[in-house]
PDB file of C-alpha atoms in Angstrom:
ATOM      1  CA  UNK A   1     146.116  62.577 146.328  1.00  0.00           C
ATOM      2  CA  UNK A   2     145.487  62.127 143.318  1.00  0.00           C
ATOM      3  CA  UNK A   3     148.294  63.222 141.623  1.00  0.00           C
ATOM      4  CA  UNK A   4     150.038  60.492 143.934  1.00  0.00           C
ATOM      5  CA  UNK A   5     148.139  57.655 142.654  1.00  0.00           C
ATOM      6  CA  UNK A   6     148.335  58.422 139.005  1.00  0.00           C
ATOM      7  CA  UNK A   7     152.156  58.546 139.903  1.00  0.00           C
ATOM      8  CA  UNK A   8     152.042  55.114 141.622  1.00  0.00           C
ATOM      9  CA  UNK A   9     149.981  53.696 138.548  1.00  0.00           C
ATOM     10  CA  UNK A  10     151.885  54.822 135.807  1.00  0.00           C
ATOM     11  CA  UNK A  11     155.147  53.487 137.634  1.00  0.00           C
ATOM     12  CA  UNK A  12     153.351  50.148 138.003  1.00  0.00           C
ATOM     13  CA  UNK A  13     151.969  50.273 133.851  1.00  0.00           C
ATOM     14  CA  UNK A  14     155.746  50.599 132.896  1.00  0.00           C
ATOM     15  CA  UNK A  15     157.107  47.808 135.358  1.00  0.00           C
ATOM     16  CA  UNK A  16     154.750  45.273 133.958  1.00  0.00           C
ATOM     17  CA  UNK A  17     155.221  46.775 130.478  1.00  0.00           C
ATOM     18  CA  UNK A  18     159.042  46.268 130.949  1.00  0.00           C
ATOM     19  CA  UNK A  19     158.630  42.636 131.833  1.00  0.00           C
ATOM     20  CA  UNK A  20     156.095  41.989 129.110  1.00  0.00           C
ATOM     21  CA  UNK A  21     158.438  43.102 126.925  1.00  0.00           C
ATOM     22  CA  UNK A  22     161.268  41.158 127.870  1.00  0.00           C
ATOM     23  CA  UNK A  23     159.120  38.236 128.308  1.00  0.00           C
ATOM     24  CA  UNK A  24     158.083  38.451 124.603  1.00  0.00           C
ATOM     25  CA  UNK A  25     161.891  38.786 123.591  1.00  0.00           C
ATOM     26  CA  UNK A  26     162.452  35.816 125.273  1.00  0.00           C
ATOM     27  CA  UNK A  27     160.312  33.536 124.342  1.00  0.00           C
ATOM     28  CA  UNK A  28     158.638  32.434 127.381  1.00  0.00           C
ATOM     29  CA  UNK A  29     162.006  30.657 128.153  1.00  0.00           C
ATOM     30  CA  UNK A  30     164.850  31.081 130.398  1.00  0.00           C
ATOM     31  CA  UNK A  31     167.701  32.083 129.087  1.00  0.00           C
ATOM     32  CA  UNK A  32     170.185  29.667 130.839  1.00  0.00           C
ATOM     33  CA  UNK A  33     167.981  26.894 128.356  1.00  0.00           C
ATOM     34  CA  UNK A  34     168.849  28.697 125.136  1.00  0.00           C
ATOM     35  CA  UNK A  35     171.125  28.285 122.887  1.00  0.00           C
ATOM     36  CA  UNK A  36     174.109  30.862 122.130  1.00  0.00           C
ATOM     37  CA  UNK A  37     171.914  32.387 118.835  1.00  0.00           C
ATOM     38  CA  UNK A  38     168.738  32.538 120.689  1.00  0.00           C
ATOM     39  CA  UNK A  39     170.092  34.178 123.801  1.00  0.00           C
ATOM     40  CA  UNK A  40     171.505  36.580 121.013  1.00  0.00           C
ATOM     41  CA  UNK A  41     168.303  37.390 119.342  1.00  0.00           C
ATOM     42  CA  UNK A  42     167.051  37.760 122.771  1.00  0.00           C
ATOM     43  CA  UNK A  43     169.322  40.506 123.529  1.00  0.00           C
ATOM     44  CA  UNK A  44     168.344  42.282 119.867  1.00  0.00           C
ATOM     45  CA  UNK A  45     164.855  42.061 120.498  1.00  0.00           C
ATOM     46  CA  UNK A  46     165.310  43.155 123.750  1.00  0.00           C
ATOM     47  CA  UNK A  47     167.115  46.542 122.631  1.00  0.00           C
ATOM     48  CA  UNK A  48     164.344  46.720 120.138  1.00  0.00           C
ATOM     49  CA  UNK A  49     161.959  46.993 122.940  1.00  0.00           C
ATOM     50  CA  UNK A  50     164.286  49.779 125.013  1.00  0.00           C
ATOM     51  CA  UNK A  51     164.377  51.839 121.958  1.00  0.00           C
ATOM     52  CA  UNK A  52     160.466  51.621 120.807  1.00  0.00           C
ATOM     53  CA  UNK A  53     160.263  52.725 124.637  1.00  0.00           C
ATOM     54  CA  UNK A  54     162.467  55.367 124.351  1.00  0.00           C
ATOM     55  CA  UNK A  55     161.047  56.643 120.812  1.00  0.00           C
ATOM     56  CA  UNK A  56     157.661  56.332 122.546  1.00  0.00           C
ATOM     57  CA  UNK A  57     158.710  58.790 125.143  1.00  0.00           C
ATOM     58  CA  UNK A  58     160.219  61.321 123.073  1.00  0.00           C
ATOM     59  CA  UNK A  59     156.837  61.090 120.693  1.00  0.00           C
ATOM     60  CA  UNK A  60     154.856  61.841 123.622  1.00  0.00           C
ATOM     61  CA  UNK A  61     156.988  64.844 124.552  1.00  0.00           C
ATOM     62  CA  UNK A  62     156.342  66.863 121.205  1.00  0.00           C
ATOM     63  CA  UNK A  63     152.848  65.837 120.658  1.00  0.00           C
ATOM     64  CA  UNK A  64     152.024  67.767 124.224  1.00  0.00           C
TER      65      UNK A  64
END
């Protein structure tokens, strides 16, 4: 059981860590209301998050 709901939580901590994230690169604005550069540096910063993510991942998979 518990193994279960430490699956379910962790799931639910990246979700809202993924949206955070993209919310940050964004702005707080949609992106239909940005201009061409911003919806640019939108897209950068929000491959900047995948990769920290990803780098994250590995880090935690050596320092076991």
């Amino acid at each position: 059981m518990d193994a279960i709901l430490r699956m379910i939580f962790n799931r639910l901590i990246g979700l809202v860590m993924s949206r955070g994230i993209d919310h940050l690169a964004r702005g707080g604005r949609d992106p239909s209301q940005m201009s061409r550069e911003e919806r640019q540096q939108y897209r950068a910063a929000k491959q900047n998050g995948r990769r920290a993510r990803q780098a994250a991942s590995i880090a935690r998979r050596f320092l076991k």
